[in-house]
Amino acid sequence: MKLSVIIVNYNVLHFLEQCLYAVQKATANIDAEIFVVDNNSVDGSCSMVREKFPEVILIENHDNKGFSKANNQAINQSKGEYVLLLNPDTIVEEDSFEKCIQFMDEHPEAGGLGVKMIDGKGRFLPESKRGLPTPAVAFYKIFGLAKLFGKSKRFGRYHLGHLPKDETHEIDVLAGAYMFLRKKTLDEVGLLDETFFMYGEDIDLSYRITQGGYKNFYFPETTIIHYKGESTKKGSINYVKVFYQAMAIFARKHFSKGRAGMFSFLINMAIYFRAILALLSRFVKAAFLPVLDGMIIYGGFYFILPYWEKFRYEPGYYPPEYLQLVVPAYVLVWLICTWLSGGYQKPIKTLNLLKGLVWGSLSILVLYSLVDESWRFSRALILLGSIWALVSMPTYRLLLNNTGIDLFQLDLKRKKKVALVASPDESSRIKKIIKNSGLKVELIGFVSPSNDSYPEKYLGTLTQLQEIIRIHKIDELIFSATDLSSQQIIGCMLELTDTNIDYKIAPPESLSIIGSSSIDTAGELYVVHLNAISKEKNQRNKRLIDFVLSILFLVCYPVICWTVTQKGTFFKNIFQVIFAQKSWVGYATDNTSNILLPRIKPGVLSSVDKIEDKLSTSKKLEMDMVYAKDYRILHDLEIIFQNWKKLGQ
């Protein structure tokens, strides 16, 4: 057997499906075997592989064994002369493997091979070719010199920026997303080091290949798409810690004691430095808009108060405590309700913002009626402050929307302009997926995948893509993988790099369309799906309805407590729901130990409470899954009012 392709998967179902489809086409003329090692995914990946790719050898792990151990499981079973370690969030060209095999056959000194990689927008990924991270190289990367002087032979050594990206070069380190390896070399130098859970194992193996007398090459004669950022979230503090600790493991293993000590010191500095920066950046980004909103609302009260005193009473009528304590409390309620309503989700939806402010005003009026009379200063000022908040917050966002600053970007219902590059049959199928995805898309028209002729209603052909994008102001192209080869799609992306549009690919017979608009983000998926409770919008709505009902129950408690069986527990439940320890409606089963269900707060009630008969655990789980798959606020309200007496259980 010539080739063994090994893909380690962890919860990237749709990307894995597209990757396997491309791999199938690339192995059509090769004596090859394909392995998928699944690290205990819960997104249905294994079922999809068994159903759609029965010829693939599937290894199902019952825990997450990490990248190294999972790859080694398949390598130990592989029979190929060459072994390819491939990420699931990649797409290869139809002749990628044939070209790599030919190169390796012609260069017996080659132990490993990497290829040219581009991201989801067709931009070259610099990690396609890398140098060995010596202490000096690591220092230049950690403190930004590598990025600042990317083309320098000295400072840009990490990504070998001085080497042309379109020429074949001998390199130090292969990218873990695509490692084309000679099996004989692996037998001699050893498999992946399982000390590395994730990250660093590619550097370690690449180094051992060169130490074993072989060479690593960068080979740009074939290009693959790597949706970098899909398999891992690289902006997190955990990523910084795991990535740099992996480099420290490498240093201790391969460098002399003195150099390893220096390297470890640098690594620890980098971890704390990057972690502090990440925390500060995240805090500033999260807090900036709410703080600005709070200042604007407070500023409104500050200027309105003297005029209201002069108009209605006399200057100094309200005590200093009003502006010092009461107004900040009002502002806090408005900000919390705005957040619960999704008013800070990007891009900002004006309706969510207004909804949050209205809920905030109602909550303040309710709380106003509950506090001691000495703290009830003025309903009129609450109403005036509400009007100021409702006018000022949307207005300043609208004024700043055109600045291009992400914080102020409004969702103004502008639909993304999309063109499909597909045959008539595939165009109809893709249109249905887009329609059922629920995303805002304006389908401008179709582009023929053939350069020869096209139906009357089509905008043009592949050779006219530049003009079609310019004239129709296209934001996104969707390619049909049924009608176009991976090579054609990648070629178009490379040709259109300067247009700054997004790309997606629709695999055949699939309910998903995959794409990525950024090197660091997961990108948008067009997927036919139900209204899952795990969606951020549903999580917010559920929390909002819990909070509002709890406040109403608290206000009306002296009256409604007589309609509930356990009054003391009901009172306790109200506060547990207010402080997000519980939800009024949850699962009938314990979801902390059940990986099949999205995580939600424990419920006072569940969908099985209205059923008098005792149900088995499997039946309860089935009803919980129905509840989780298609969440509706009205369903929660129905369960609450049908089981009113049990609110104190």
XYZ file of C-alpha atoms in Angstrom:
649
model
C 0.000 0.000 0.000
C 1.315 3.443 -0.954
C -0.398 5.872 1.434
C -2.142 5.960 4.799
C -4.111 9.151 5.533
C -4.779 9.781 9.239
C -7.242 12.392 10.494
C -7.745 13.073 14.209
C -11.172 14.566 14.882
C -12.678 16.336 17.863
C -16.118 17.921 17.488
C -15.717 19.395 13.979
C -18.379 17.323 12.224
C -19.028 19.557 9.218
C -15.347 20.221 8.522
C -14.554 16.514 8.812
C -17.250 15.696 6.270
C -15.842 18.157 3.755
C -12.268 17.036 4.431
C -13.126 13.354 3.846
C -14.901 14.163 0.616
C -11.756 15.911 -0.694
C -9.500 13.090 0.560
C -11.649 10.526 -1.216
C -11.167 12.305 -4.527
C -7.434 12.746 -3.913
C -6.939 9.004 -3.265
C -9.005 7.832 -6.254
C -5.921 6.761 -8.234
C -3.754 5.722 -5.278
C -3.563 2.498 -3.307
C -4.498 4.155 -0.019
C -6.309 3.729 3.282
C -8.032 6.447 5.318
C -8.199 6.535 9.124
C -10.370 8.769 11.287
C -9.455 8.719 14.969
C -12.244 10.356 16.964
C -11.367 11.726 20.406
C -14.793 11.250 22.008
C -16.709 13.840 19.954
C -20.314 14.539 20.931
C -21.424 16.209 17.695
C -22.317 13.062 15.735
C -18.990 12.838 13.872
C -18.720 9.042 14.216
C -22.263 8.438 12.989
C -21.583 10.639 9.963
C -18.386 8.736 9.097
C -20.105 5.348 9.396
C -23.050 6.483 7.280
C -21.346 8.510 4.541
C -17.819 7.057 4.426
C -18.137 3.329 5.264
C -14.749 2.550 3.678
C -12.946 4.779 6.211
C -11.290 2.975 9.131
C -12.881 4.584 12.209
C -11.173 4.418 15.601
C -13.512 5.633 18.347
C -11.887 6.740 21.594
C -13.979 7.074 24.727
C -11.918 9.978 26.022
C -9.850 12.772 24.483
C -6.435 11.187 24.087
C -4.849 14.235 22.526
C -3.304 14.698 19.092
C -0.138 12.619 19.509
C -1.636 9.509 21.082
C -4.580 9.475 18.652
C -2.295 9.718 15.617
C -0.059 6.967 16.975
C -3.077 4.666 17.327
C -3.637 4.848 13.573
C 0.070 4.873 12.616
C 0.476 1.552 14.448
C -2.287 0.055 12.295
C -1.252 1.706 9.025
C 0.179 -0.230 6.085
C 1.232 2.588 3.753
C 4.730 3.361 2.529
C 3.876 6.990 3.357
C 1.784 8.355 6.224
C -0.082 11.668 6.024
C -1.181 13.332 9.255
C -4.000 15.643 8.188
C -6.180 18.085 10.130
C -9.965 17.705 9.706
C -10.348 21.434 8.974
C -8.469 21.180 5.664
C -9.311 20.670 1.996
C -6.759 19.074 -0.326
C -6.507 19.297 -4.089
C -7.319 16.235 -6.193
C -3.674 15.708 -7.145
C -2.088 16.776 -3.812
C -1.189 13.252 -2.746
C 0.086 12.190 -6.171
C 2.434 15.183 -6.320
C 3.697 14.571 -2.776
C 4.303 10.870 -3.474
C 6.200 11.705 -6.655
C 8.418 14.188 -4.804
C 9.140 11.757 -1.968
C 9.877 8.936 -4.425
C 12.368 11.183 -6.242
C 14.006 12.403 -3.005
C 14.896 9.437 -0.777
C 16.659 11.822 1.622
C 13.256 13.429 2.420
C 11.753 12.202 5.671
C 8.880 14.688 5.792
C 7.048 17.081 3.499
C 4.807 20.090 4.067
C 2.781 21.985 1.466
C 1.565 25.493 0.777
C -1.448 26.333 2.957
C -4.011 29.120 2.590
C -6.769 30.194 4.954
C -10.495 30.456 4.228
C -10.012 33.739 2.366
C -7.185 32.494 0.158
C -4.377 34.139 2.145
C -1.042 32.370 2.542
C -0.457 30.859 5.981
C 3.131 31.582 7.096
C 3.283 28.430 9.266
C 3.490 26.433 6.023
C 7.264 26.718 6.525
C 8.916 27.127 9.903
C 12.327 27.239 11.515
C 13.423 25.495 14.693
C 12.294 27.454 17.800
C 15.671 27.923 19.455
C 15.721 30.256 22.486
C 16.649 33.196 20.240
C 13.942 32.391 17.664
C 11.381 31.907 20.442
C 12.382 35.245 21.997
C 11.859 37.065 18.673
C 8.394 35.466 18.317
C 7.249 35.938 21.913
C 8.069 39.642 21.992
C 6.793 40.491 18.514
C 10.066 41.018 16.639
C 9.250 38.117 14.296
C 6.007 39.802 13.267
C 7.577 43.247 13.007
C 10.498 42.073 10.844
C 8.855 39.116 9.096
C 11.188 39.145 6.074
C 14.361 39.295 8.136
C 16.578 36.198 7.974
C 17.405 36.677 11.650
C 14.218 37.961 13.281
C 11.780 36.205 10.926
C 13.320 32.774 11.431
C 10.210 31.298 13.090
C 8.231 31.408 9.826
C 11.266 31.577 7.525
C 9.882 34.789 6.071
C 13.020 35.351 3.976
C 12.286 32.242 1.860
C 9.977 32.729 -1.178
C 6.608 31.014 -0.621
C 6.404 29.710 -4.209
C 9.703 27.811 -4.221
C 10.629 24.427 -2.758
C 12.907 24.725 0.279
C 14.515 22.568 2.906
C 12.969 23.593 6.244
C 13.269 22.708 9.925
C 9.669 22.208 11.021
C 6.592 20.783 9.288
C 3.092 22.098 10.082
C 0.972 19.614 12.041
C -2.018 20.318 9.785
C -0.333 18.458 6.881
C 2.653 16.217 7.653
C 3.511 13.893 4.756
C 5.914 11.357 6.282
C 7.960 8.387 5.105
C 6.914 5.339 7.180
C 10.489 4.041 7.131
C 11.611 7.291 8.742
C 8.989 6.948 11.482
C 10.165 3.411 12.177
C 13.688 4.744 12.673
C 13.099 7.988 14.611
C 9.942 6.973 16.469
C 6.314 8.077 16.422
C 4.820 11.247 17.873
C 5.890 11.914 21.456
C 2.792 11.407 23.611
C 4.169 13.757 26.270
C 2.734 16.497 24.043
C -1.067 16.540 24.408
C -1.592 19.220 21.766
C 0.931 21.537 20.051
C 4.681 20.988 19.925
C 4.518 17.386 18.716
C 5.036 18.521 15.114
C 8.154 20.482 16.121
C 9.490 17.528 18.103
C 8.946 14.995 15.315
C 10.350 17.342 12.664
C 13.489 17.843 14.758
C 13.930 14.093 15.296
C 13.586 13.529 11.539
C 16.510 15.872 10.861
C 18.488 14.369 13.737
C 17.908 10.953 12.173
C 19.727 12.004 8.992
C 16.662 12.901 6.893
C 15.453 16.255 5.557
C 12.158 18.137 5.792
C 10.889 20.026 2.758
C 8.386 22.776 2.014
C 6.641 21.866 -1.253
C 4.476 24.620 -2.834
C 3.535 22.685 -5.980
C 0.209 21.839 -4.353
C -1.975 24.015 -2.130
C -4.467 23.104 0.584
C -7.054 25.153 2.462
C -6.603 25.139 6.228
C -9.482 26.714 8.132
C -7.067 27.656 10.889
C -8.916 28.468 14.083
C -11.613 25.809 13.609
C -10.076 22.925 15.552
C -8.699 25.164 18.312
C -9.455 28.573 19.740
C -6.146 30.348 19.523
C -7.137 33.542 21.293
C -7.741 31.856 24.643
C -5.451 31.986 27.662
C -5.532 28.195 27.785
C -4.126 28.056 24.236
C -1.280 30.420 25.190
C -0.453 28.278 28.202
C -0.622 24.909 26.400
C 1.262 26.144 23.317
C 4.194 27.701 25.181
C 4.402 24.872 27.709
C 4.719 22.488 24.756
C 7.706 24.545 23.579
C 9.174 24.257 27.093
C 8.816 20.442 26.954
C 10.634 20.489 23.619
C 13.461 22.576 25.091
C 13.947 20.293 28.092
C 14.008 17.294 25.779
C 16.403 18.497 23.077
C 18.487 21.418 24.326
C 21.425 21.362 26.700
C 20.646 22.008 30.358
C 21.762 25.639 30.251
C 19.885 26.471 27.061
C 16.823 24.562 28.267
C 16.838 26.573 31.503
C 17.006 29.857 29.583
C 14.275 28.666 27.252
C 12.016 27.645 30.161
C 12.541 31.074 31.736
C 11.533 32.758 28.475
C 8.538 30.458 28.127
C 7.274 31.221 31.621
C 7.731 34.923 30.953
C 5.788 34.532 27.728
C 2.935 32.646 29.397
C 2.440 35.327 32.061
C 3.013 38.179 29.611
C 0.563 36.849 27.014
C -1.965 35.764 29.663
C -1.991 39.248 31.244
C -2.357 40.867 27.817
C -5.167 38.459 26.905
C -6.999 39.119 30.177
C -6.623 42.899 29.855
C -7.677 42.861 26.219
C -10.699 40.688 26.933
C -11.735 42.800 29.927
C -11.374 46.096 28.052
C -13.317 44.793 25.045
C -16.085 43.362 27.232
C -16.351 46.315 29.617
C -15.798 49.294 27.314
C -19.293 49.544 25.805
C -21.244 48.903 29.048
C -19.046 51.439 30.881
C -19.604 53.991 28.106
C -23.363 53.322 28.215
C -23.365 53.725 31.986
C -21.532 57.052 31.766
C -23.949 58.352 29.121
C -27.049 57.338 31.097
C -25.599 58.764 34.307
C -24.638 61.943 32.454
C -28.250 62.296 31.345
C -29.490 62.146 34.946
C -26.753 64.578 36.001
C -27.991 67.243 33.560
C -31.720 66.462 33.788
C -31.875 66.616 37.602
C -31.219 70.400 38.057
C -33.743 71.317 35.348
C -36.374 69.032 36.875
C -35.737 70.478 40.345
C -36.070 74.006 38.976
C -39.220 73.136 37.020
C -41.005 71.088 39.690
C -39.494 71.971 43.051
C -36.453 74.066 43.954
C -32.669 73.681 43.486
C -31.198 71.131 45.924
C -34.540 69.376 46.484
C -32.994 65.909 46.000
C -30.306 64.780 48.470
C -26.737 63.989 47.272
C -27.435 60.255 47.827
C -29.728 60.282 44.814
C -26.899 60.821 42.309
C -24.322 59.012 44.423
C -26.243 55.767 45.098
C -29.693 55.569 43.550
C -28.889 56.585 39.964
C -25.860 54.205 39.757
C -28.199 51.406 40.921
C -30.663 52.326 38.146
C -27.826 52.364 35.606
C -26.685 48.915 36.740
C -30.201 47.493 36.265
C -30.392 48.944 32.731
C -26.986 47.503 31.819
C -27.837 44.043 33.202
C -31.148 43.927 31.323
C -29.442 45.135 28.133
C -26.878 42.350 28.446
C -29.568 39.714 29.132
C -31.469 40.908 26.059
C -28.441 40.509 23.794
C -27.803 44.227 23.482
C -24.026 43.699 23.650
C -23.803 40.831 21.186
C -21.854 41.746 18.032
C -23.078 42.987 15.634
C -25.409 45.019 17.827
C -29.112 44.669 17.087
C -31.011 47.865 17.868
C -34.138 45.875 18.742
C -32.263 43.894 21.414
C -30.837 47.124 22.802
C -34.275 48.761 23.041
C -35.788 45.598 24.491
C -33.155 45.546 27.226
C -33.732 49.211 28.094
C -37.500 48.705 28.294
C -37.070 45.650 30.526
C -34.649 47.677 32.623
C -37.147 50.506 33.064
C -39.916 48.075 34.068
C -37.580 46.310 36.522
C -36.577 49.656 38.080
C -40.247 50.624 38.523
C -40.978 47.255 40.148
C -37.990 47.600 42.491
C -39.036 51.203 43.204
C -42.352 49.938 44.561
C -40.574 47.417 46.843
C -37.984 49.642 48.556
C -38.535 51.682 51.679
C -40.441 54.930 51.122
C -37.421 56.985 52.160
C -35.623 55.744 49.026
C -38.505 56.490 46.637
C -37.423 59.804 45.192
C -39.217 60.277 41.858
C -41.031 58.126 39.301
C -40.899 61.082 36.921
C -37.092 61.074 36.937
C -37.102 57.324 36.225
C -39.319 57.956 33.193
C -37.181 60.892 32.027
C -34.043 58.787 32.476
C -35.672 55.952 30.524
C -36.472 58.295 27.655
C -32.893 59.618 27.699
C -31.465 56.061 27.637
C -33.826 54.951 24.846
C -32.821 57.955 22.716
C -29.115 58.363 23.503
C -27.823 54.785 23.391
C -29.126 53.845 19.907
C -28.289 57.332 18.583
C -24.605 57.390 19.502
C -24.199 53.815 18.256
C -25.754 54.821 14.958
C -23.426 57.829 14.676
C -20.349 55.681 15.391
C -21.450 52.766 13.205
C -19.583 54.070 10.144
C -16.265 54.446 11.956
C -15.451 50.792 11.219
C -14.775 50.117 14.926
C -16.082 46.651 15.728
C -17.475 47.731 19.116
C -20.029 50.014 17.466
C -21.018 47.883 14.490
C -24.803 47.697 14.178
C -26.753 44.904 12.563
C -28.725 47.112 10.197
C -30.405 44.200 8.458
C -28.090 44.493 5.472
C -28.116 41.147 3.789
C -24.867 39.603 2.638
C -24.749 39.514 -1.169
C -23.993 35.965 -2.287
C -23.341 34.332 -5.654
C -23.399 30.556 -6.209
C -20.871 28.887 -8.478
C -22.875 25.774 -9.275
C -24.873 23.863 -11.861
C -28.675 24.306 -11.949
C -29.347 21.149 -9.907
C -26.775 21.963 -7.229
C -27.906 25.605 -7.165
C -31.399 24.499 -6.172
C -30.070 22.250 -3.407
C -27.718 24.921 -2.015
C -30.488 27.542 -2.105
C -32.601 25.340 0.167
C -29.749 24.965 2.673
C -29.252 28.742 2.784
C -32.987 29.340 3.178
C -33.321 26.813 6.013
C -30.223 28.126 7.803
C -32.143 31.246 8.816
C -29.198 33.559 8.055
C -29.612 36.889 6.285
C -28.426 36.325 2.750
C -29.363 37.998 -0.518
C -28.798 35.610 -3.399
C -27.655 37.809 -6.283
C -27.369 35.041 -8.878
C -25.456 32.082 -10.231
C -22.089 31.642 -11.899
C -21.570 28.762 -14.279
C -18.886 26.280 -13.158
C -18.113 25.725 -16.839
C -16.310 28.270 -18.995
C -17.995 27.045 -22.154
C -21.632 27.950 -21.808
C -24.172 28.786 -19.160
C -27.953 28.994 -18.807
C -29.737 32.217 -19.633
C -30.359 33.271 -16.007
C -26.691 32.935 -14.989
C -24.512 36.001 -14.329
C -21.552 34.581 -16.252
C -18.753 32.021 -16.116
C -15.687 31.361 -13.967
C -13.480 33.499 -16.227
C -15.743 36.485 -15.469
C -15.656 36.215 -11.668
C -13.651 39.427 -11.185
C -16.193 41.461 -13.170
C -19.195 39.744 -11.547
C -17.869 40.541 -8.062
C -17.145 44.176 -8.980
C -20.396 44.926 -10.795
C -22.766 43.142 -8.413
C -20.794 44.038 -5.244
C -20.652 40.409 -4.159
C -19.718 39.772 -0.491
C -19.429 35.991 -0.664
C -18.965 33.197 -3.172
C -20.281 29.702 -2.517
C -18.621 26.967 -4.576
C -20.287 23.648 -5.338
C -17.810 20.828 -4.647
C -19.939 18.618 -6.900
C -19.347 20.809 -9.955
C -15.836 22.083 -9.230
C -12.668 20.280 -8.206
C -10.805 21.363 -5.072
C -8.007 22.490 -7.375
C -10.370 24.802 -9.276
C -11.824 26.228 -6.062
C -8.395 26.881 -4.540
C -7.236 28.393 -7.831
C -10.162 30.819 -7.816
C -9.471 31.781 -4.200
C -5.813 32.480 -4.958
C -6.737 34.541 -8.003
C -9.323 36.573 -6.092
C -7.262 37.216 -2.928
C -7.293 41.001 -3.460
C -11.100 41.213 -3.680
C -11.540 40.755 0.104
C -14.651 38.613 -0.235
C -15.598 35.502 1.740
C -15.766 31.953 0.419
C -17.728 28.858 1.315
C -17.817 25.358 -0.112
C -20.888 23.136 -0.355
C -20.020 19.423 -0.211
C -22.288 17.047 -2.180
C -25.271 15.486 -0.404
C -24.597 17.484 2.754
C -26.750 19.747 4.908
C -23.893 22.148 5.626
C -21.912 24.803 3.773
C -18.460 25.444 5.267
C -16.385 28.590 5.290
C -14.149 30.843 7.332
C -13.815 34.583 6.997
C -10.885 34.954 9.376
C -7.662 33.201 10.259
C -8.579 33.311 13.944
C -12.317 32.701 13.936
C -14.538 29.787 13.278
C -16.440 31.531 10.528
C -20.084 31.143 9.649
C -21.800 27.847 8.965
C -24.905 27.542 6.832
C -26.463 24.486 8.448
C -29.983 23.105 8.427
C -30.726 22.843 12.128
C -33.406 23.022 14.776
C -33.660 25.751 17.391
C -31.189 24.142 19.829
C -31.120 25.338 23.446
C -27.329 25.647 23.182
C -27.666 28.644 20.826
C -26.466 31.849 22.480
C -29.741 33.606 21.683
C -31.779 30.886 23.375
C -29.477 30.869 26.410
C -30.034 34.617 26.798
C -33.803 34.375 26.280
C -34.066 31.571 28.809
C -32.110 33.578 31.373
C -34.222 36.675 30.662
C -37.535 34.880 31.130
C -36.205 33.261 34.331
C -35.159 36.632 35.715
C -38.386 38.464 34.796
C -40.638 35.699 36.149
C -38.645 35.581 39.382
C -39.061 39.332 39.932
C -42.820 39.024 39.256
C -43.088 36.029 41.603
C -41.219 37.990 44.284
C -43.484 41.036 43.955
C -46.631 38.918 43.978
C -45.386 36.393 46.540
C -47.770 37.405 49.377
C -50.683 36.520 47.088
C -49.459 33.631 44.930
C -47.637 31.703 47.679
C -51.023 30.284 48.785
C -51.388 28.556 45.406
C -48.067 26.657 45.781
C -47.661 23.528 47.895
C -44.276 24.239 49.538
C -44.190 27.971 50.220
C -40.746 28.146 51.879
C -39.025 26.227 49.099
C -40.822 28.353 46.492
C -39.398 31.507 48.127
C -35.930 29.925 48.138
C -36.300 28.881 44.467
C -37.125 32.469 43.467
C -33.786 33.740 44.756
C -31.840 30.750 43.370
C -33.251 31.521 39.903
C -32.562 35.267 40.277
C -28.908 34.516 41.065
C -28.632 31.971 38.218
C -28.197 28.928 40.449
C -31.321 27.346 38.971
C -33.738 27.753 36.060
C -37.522 27.451 36.332
C -37.438 24.736 33.653
C -34.595 22.262 33.173
C -33.940 18.636 32.348
C -35.550 15.644 34.018
C -32.159 13.902 34.010
C -28.834 15.017 35.445
C -27.041 16.711 32.543
C -23.773 17.180 34.466
C -22.891 13.564 33.702
C -24.711 13.259 30.378
C -22.604 14.376 27.409
C -25.577 14.069 25.021
C -27.284 17.172 26.417
C -26.129 20.804 26.252
C -25.354 22.209 29.698
C -28.082 24.312 31.347
C -28.880 25.215 34.952
C -30.717 22.629 37.113
C -34.462 23.099 36.771
C -37.206 23.491 39.361
C -39.508 21.854 36.806
C -39.013 19.731 33.693
C -41.026 18.602 30.699
C -41.949 15.324 32.453
C -43.586 16.982 35.476
C -46.978 17.066 33.789
C -46.854 13.302 33.284
C -48.246 11.434 36.269
C -46.796 8.016 35.373
C -43.256 7.135 36.412
C -40.879 7.166 33.456
C -37.694 5.217 32.882
C -34.376 7.080 32.728
C -34.119 6.416 28.978
C -37.587 7.885 28.384
C -36.721 10.963 30.464
C -33.522 11.396 28.459
C -35.498 11.150 25.232
C -37.882 13.911 26.365
C -34.934 16.051 27.509
C -33.339 15.725 24.067
C -36.590 16.820 22.389
C -36.702 19.836 24.743
C -33.049 20.706 24.042
C -33.225 20.315 20.258
C -36.143 22.674 19.655
C -36.293 25.248 22.440
C -39.173 27.715 22.726
C -39.904 30.276 25.461
C -43.598 29.424 25.176
C -42.743 25.818 25.990
C -41.133 26.965 29.255
C -44.176 29.099 30.110
C -46.507 26.201 29.316
C -44.568 23.860 31.641
C -44.572 26.459 34.442
C -48.299 27.178 34.328
C -49.294 23.535 33.908
C -47.230 22.626 36.989
C -47.821 25.768 39.024
C -48.321 23.978 42.345
C -44.911 22.304 42.002
C -42.932 25.565 41.862
C -41.926 24.926 45.462
C -40.537 21.438 44.924
